[in-house]
Tab-separated table of C-alpha atoms in Angstrom:
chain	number	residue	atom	x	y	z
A	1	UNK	CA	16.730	-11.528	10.702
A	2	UNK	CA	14.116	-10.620	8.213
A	3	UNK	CA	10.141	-11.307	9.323
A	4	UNK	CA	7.765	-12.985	7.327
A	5	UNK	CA	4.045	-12.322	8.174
A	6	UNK	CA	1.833	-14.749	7.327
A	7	UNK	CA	-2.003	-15.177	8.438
A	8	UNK	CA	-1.688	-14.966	12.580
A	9	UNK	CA	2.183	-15.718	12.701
A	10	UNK	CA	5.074	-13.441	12.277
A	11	UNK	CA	8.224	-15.804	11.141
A	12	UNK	CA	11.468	-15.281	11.691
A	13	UNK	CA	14.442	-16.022	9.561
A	14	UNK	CA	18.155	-15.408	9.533
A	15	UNK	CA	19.333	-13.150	6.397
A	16	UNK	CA	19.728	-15.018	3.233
A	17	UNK	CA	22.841	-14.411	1.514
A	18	UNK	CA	22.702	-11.566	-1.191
A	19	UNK	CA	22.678	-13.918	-3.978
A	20	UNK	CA	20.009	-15.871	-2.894
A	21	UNK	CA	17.572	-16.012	-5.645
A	22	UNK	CA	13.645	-14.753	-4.967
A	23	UNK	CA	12.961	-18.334	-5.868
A	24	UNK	CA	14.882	-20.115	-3.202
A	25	UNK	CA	13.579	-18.208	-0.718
A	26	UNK	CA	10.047	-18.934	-1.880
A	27	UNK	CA	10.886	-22.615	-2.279
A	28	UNK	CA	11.984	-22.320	1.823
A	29	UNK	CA	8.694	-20.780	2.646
A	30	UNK	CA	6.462	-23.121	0.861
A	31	UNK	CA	8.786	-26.277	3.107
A	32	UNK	CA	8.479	-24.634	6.167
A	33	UNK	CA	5.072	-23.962	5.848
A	34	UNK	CA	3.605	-27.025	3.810
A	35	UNK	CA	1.911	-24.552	1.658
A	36	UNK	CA	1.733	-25.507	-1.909
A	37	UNK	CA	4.520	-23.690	-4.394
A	38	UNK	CA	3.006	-21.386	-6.449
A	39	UNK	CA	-0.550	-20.956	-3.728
A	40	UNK	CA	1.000	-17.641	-2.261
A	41	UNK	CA	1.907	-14.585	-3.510
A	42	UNK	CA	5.367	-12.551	-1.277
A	43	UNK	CA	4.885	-8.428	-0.584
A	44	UNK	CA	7.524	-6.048	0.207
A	45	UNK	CA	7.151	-2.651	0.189
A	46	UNK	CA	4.144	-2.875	-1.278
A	47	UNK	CA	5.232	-4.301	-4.349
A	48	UNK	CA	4.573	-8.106	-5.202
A	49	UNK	CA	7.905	-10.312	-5.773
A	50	UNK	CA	7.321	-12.024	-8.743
A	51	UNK	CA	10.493	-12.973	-10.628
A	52	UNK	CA	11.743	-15.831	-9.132
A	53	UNK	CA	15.353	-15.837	-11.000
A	54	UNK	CA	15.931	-12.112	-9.177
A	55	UNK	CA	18.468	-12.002	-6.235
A	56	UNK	CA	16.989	-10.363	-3.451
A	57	UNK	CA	19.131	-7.415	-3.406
A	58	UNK	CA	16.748	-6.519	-6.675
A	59	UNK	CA	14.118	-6.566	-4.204
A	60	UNK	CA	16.058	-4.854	-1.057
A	61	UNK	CA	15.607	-7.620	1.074
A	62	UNK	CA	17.953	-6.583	4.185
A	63	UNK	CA	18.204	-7.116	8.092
A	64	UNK	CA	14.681	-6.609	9.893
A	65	UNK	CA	12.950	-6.351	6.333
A	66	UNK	CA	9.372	-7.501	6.526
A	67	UNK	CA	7.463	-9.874	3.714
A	68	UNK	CA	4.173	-10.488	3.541
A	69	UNK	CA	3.047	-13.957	2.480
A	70	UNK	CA	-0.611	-13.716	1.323
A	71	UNK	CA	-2.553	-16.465	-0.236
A	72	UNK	CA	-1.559	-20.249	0.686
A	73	UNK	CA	-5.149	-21.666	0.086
A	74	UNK	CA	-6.116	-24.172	-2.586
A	75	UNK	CA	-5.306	-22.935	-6.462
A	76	UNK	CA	-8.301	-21.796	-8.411
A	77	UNK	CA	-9.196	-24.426	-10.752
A	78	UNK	CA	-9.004	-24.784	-14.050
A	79	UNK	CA	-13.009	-23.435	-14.427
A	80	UNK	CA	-12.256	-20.034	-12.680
A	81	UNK	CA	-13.692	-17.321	-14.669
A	82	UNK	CA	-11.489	-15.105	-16.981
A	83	UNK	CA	-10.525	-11.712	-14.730
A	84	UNK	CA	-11.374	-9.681	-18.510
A	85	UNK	CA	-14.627	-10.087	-17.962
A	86	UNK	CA	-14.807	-7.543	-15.510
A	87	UNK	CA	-14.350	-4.226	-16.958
A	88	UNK	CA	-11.783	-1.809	-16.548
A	89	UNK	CA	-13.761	0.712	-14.366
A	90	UNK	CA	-16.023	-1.775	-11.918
A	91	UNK	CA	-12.584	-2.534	-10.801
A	92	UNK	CA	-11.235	0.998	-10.322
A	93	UNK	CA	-14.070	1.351	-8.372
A	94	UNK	CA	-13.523	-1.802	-6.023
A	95	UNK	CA	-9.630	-1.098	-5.327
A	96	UNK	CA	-10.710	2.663	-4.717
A	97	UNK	CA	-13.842	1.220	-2.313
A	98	UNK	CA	-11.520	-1.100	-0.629
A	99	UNK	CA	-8.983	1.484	0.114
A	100	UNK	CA	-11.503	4.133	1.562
A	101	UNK	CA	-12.789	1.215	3.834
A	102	UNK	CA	-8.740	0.723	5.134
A	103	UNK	CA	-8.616	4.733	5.693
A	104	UNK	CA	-12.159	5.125	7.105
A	105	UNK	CA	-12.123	1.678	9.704
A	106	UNK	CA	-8.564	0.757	9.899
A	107	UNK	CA	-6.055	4.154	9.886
A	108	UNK	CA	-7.829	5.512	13.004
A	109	UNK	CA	-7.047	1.953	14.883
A	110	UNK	CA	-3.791	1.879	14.155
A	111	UNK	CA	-3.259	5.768	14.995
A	112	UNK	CA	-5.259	5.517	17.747
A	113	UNK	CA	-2.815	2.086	18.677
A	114	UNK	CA	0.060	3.882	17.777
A	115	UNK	CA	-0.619	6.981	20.002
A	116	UNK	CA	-1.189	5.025	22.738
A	117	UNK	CA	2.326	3.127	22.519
A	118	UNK	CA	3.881	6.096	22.254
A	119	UNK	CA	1.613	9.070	22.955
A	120	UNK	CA	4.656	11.658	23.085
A	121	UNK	CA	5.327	11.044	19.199
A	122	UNK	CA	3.002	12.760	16.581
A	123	UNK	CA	2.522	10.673	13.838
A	124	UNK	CA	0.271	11.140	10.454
A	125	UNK	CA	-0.273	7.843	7.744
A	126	UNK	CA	-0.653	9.304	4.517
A	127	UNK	CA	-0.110	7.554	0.911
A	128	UNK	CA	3.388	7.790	-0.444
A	129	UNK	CA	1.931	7.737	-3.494
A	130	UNK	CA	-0.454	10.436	-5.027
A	131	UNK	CA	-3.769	9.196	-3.680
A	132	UNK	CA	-6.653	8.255	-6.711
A	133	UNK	CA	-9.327	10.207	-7.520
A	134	UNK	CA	-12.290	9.100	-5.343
A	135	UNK	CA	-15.414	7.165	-7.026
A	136	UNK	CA	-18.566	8.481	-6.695
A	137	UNK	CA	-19.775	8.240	-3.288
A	138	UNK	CA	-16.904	7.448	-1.830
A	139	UNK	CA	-14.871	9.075	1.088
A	140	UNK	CA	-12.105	11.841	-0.765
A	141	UNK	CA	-8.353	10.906	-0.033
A	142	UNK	CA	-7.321	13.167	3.558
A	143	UNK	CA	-4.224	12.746	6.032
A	144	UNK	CA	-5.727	10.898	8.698
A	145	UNK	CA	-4.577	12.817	12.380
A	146	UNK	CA	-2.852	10.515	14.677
A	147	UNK	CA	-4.641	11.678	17.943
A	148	UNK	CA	-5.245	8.724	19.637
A	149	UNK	CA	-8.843	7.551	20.792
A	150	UNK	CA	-9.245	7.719	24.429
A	151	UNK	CA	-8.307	4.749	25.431
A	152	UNK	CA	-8.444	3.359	29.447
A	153	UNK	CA	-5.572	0.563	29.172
A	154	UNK	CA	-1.916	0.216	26.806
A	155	UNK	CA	-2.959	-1.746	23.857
A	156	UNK	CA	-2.542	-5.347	24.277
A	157	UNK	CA	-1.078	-8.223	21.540
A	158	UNK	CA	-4.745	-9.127	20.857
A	159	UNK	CA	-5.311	-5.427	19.411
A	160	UNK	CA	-1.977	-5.500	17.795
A	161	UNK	CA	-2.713	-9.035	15.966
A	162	UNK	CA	-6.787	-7.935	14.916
A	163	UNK	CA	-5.607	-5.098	12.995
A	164	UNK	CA	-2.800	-7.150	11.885
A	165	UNK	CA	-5.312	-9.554	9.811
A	166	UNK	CA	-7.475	-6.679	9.087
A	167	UNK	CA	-4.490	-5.330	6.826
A	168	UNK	CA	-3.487	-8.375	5.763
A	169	UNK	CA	-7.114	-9.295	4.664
A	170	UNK	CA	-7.080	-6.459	2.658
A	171	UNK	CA	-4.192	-7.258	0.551
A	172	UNK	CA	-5.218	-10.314	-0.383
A	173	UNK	CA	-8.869	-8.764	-1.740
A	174	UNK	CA	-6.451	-6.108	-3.487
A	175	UNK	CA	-4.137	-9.126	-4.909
A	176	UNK	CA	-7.186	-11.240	-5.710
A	177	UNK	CA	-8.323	-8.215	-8.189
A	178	UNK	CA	-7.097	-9.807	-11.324
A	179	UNK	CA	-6.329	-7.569	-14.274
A	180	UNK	CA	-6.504	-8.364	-17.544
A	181	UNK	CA	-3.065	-7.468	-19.258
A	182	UNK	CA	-1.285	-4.225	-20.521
A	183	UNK	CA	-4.495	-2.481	-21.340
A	184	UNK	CA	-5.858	-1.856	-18.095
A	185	UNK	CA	-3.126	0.569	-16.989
A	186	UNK	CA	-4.842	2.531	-15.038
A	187	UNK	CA	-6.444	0.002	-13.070
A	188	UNK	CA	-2.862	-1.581	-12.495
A	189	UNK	CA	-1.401	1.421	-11.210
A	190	UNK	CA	-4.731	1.828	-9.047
A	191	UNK	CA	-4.492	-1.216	-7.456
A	192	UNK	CA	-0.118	-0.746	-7.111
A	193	UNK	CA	-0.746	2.620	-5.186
A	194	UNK	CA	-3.377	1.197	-3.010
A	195	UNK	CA	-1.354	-2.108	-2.361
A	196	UNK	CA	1.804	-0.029	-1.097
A	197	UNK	CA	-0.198	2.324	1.119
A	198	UNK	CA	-1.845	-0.368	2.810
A	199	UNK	CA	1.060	-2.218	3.331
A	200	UNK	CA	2.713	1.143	4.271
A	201	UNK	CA	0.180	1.289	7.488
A	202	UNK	CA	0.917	-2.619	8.281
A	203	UNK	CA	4.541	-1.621	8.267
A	204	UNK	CA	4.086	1.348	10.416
A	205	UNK	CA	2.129	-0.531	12.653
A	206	UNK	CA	4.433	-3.418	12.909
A	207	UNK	CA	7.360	-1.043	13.449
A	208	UNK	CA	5.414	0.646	16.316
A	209	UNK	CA	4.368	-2.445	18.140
A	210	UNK	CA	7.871	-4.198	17.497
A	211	UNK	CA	9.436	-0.918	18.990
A	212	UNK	CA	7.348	-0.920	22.173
């Protein structure tokens, strides 16, 4: 089966045939959900699936591989403001913001989470990517310990699904930062690193809760 997550619900789906083509699977998505076509936006790995003519194998899509469908609300219209008028470094800034806020509120919940499901297994998040340079003011890039908060009770589905959104919340601000072409690159490869760590943490914690 592979899982798809999407807002609240985790779907579940037998394993397409290697051929399959990025776009069929899409195409199933957008039926089963009565989402509009081209509304959402599919993450694995931390990397957005965009060419729909691909077979999945270019995307190693495999048994118990997780997507994440973000998006599915109404299309921006026609009047929506051009991304380049926000310049390159504002939106350094707001990836780099966004991804301190997932370290600082959300890393220490899922440790903590984590820990508790299996407290006899030290774990560590950290990027898998060379972490950016902090902005000013905000908190530097650190290893975040895995020393669970004291906690009274196992952690139940409702803490599982909160941070669940959480996560998922913040890859759609990071997807909804629109760059403007080939000459932002660093921007781009801002907002790739930060996309794959945070979905790196969703996976982890998906993996630990699943595992349970």
């Amino acid at each position: 089966m592979i899982h798809v997550k999407w807002d609240r619900e985790t779907l579940h789906f037998p394993v397409p045939p290697p051929e399959t083509k990025l776009g069929k699977l899409r195409a199933d998505l957008a039926e089963y959900t009565h989402l509009p076509l081209g509304s959402f936006k599919l993450i694995h790995a931390g990397a957005v699936m965009k060419d729909d003519s691909a077979p999945l194998t270019a995307y190693k899509i495999r048994e118990n591989s997780t997507i994440a469908l973000i998006g599915g609300h109404s299309l921006p219209s026609a009047s929506t403001p051009a991304p380049s008028s926000r310049p390159q470094p504002n939106t350094i800034t707001a990836i780099r913001t966004e991804l301190d806020r997932v370290r600082t509120t959300l890393v220490p919940d899922v440790n903590a989470l984590v820990g508790a499901l299996a407290p006899s297994v030290a774990t560590t998040v950290t990027s898998h990517t060379s972490a950016p340079t902090p902005a000013s003011g905000s908190v530097p890039t650190q290893s975040f310990n895995s020393t669970p908060h004291p906690t009274s009770s196992k952690p139940t589905s409702s803490d599982h699904t909160r941070l669940s959104e959480l996560l998922l919340q913040s890859l759609l601000r990071l997807d909804a930062m629109h760059l403007a072409g080939s000459d932002w690159p660093e921007a781009r490869a801002e907002r790739k690193a930060a996309v794959r760590e945070v979905q790196g943490v969703l996976d982890r914690l998906d993996e630990a809760w699943s595992a349970r």
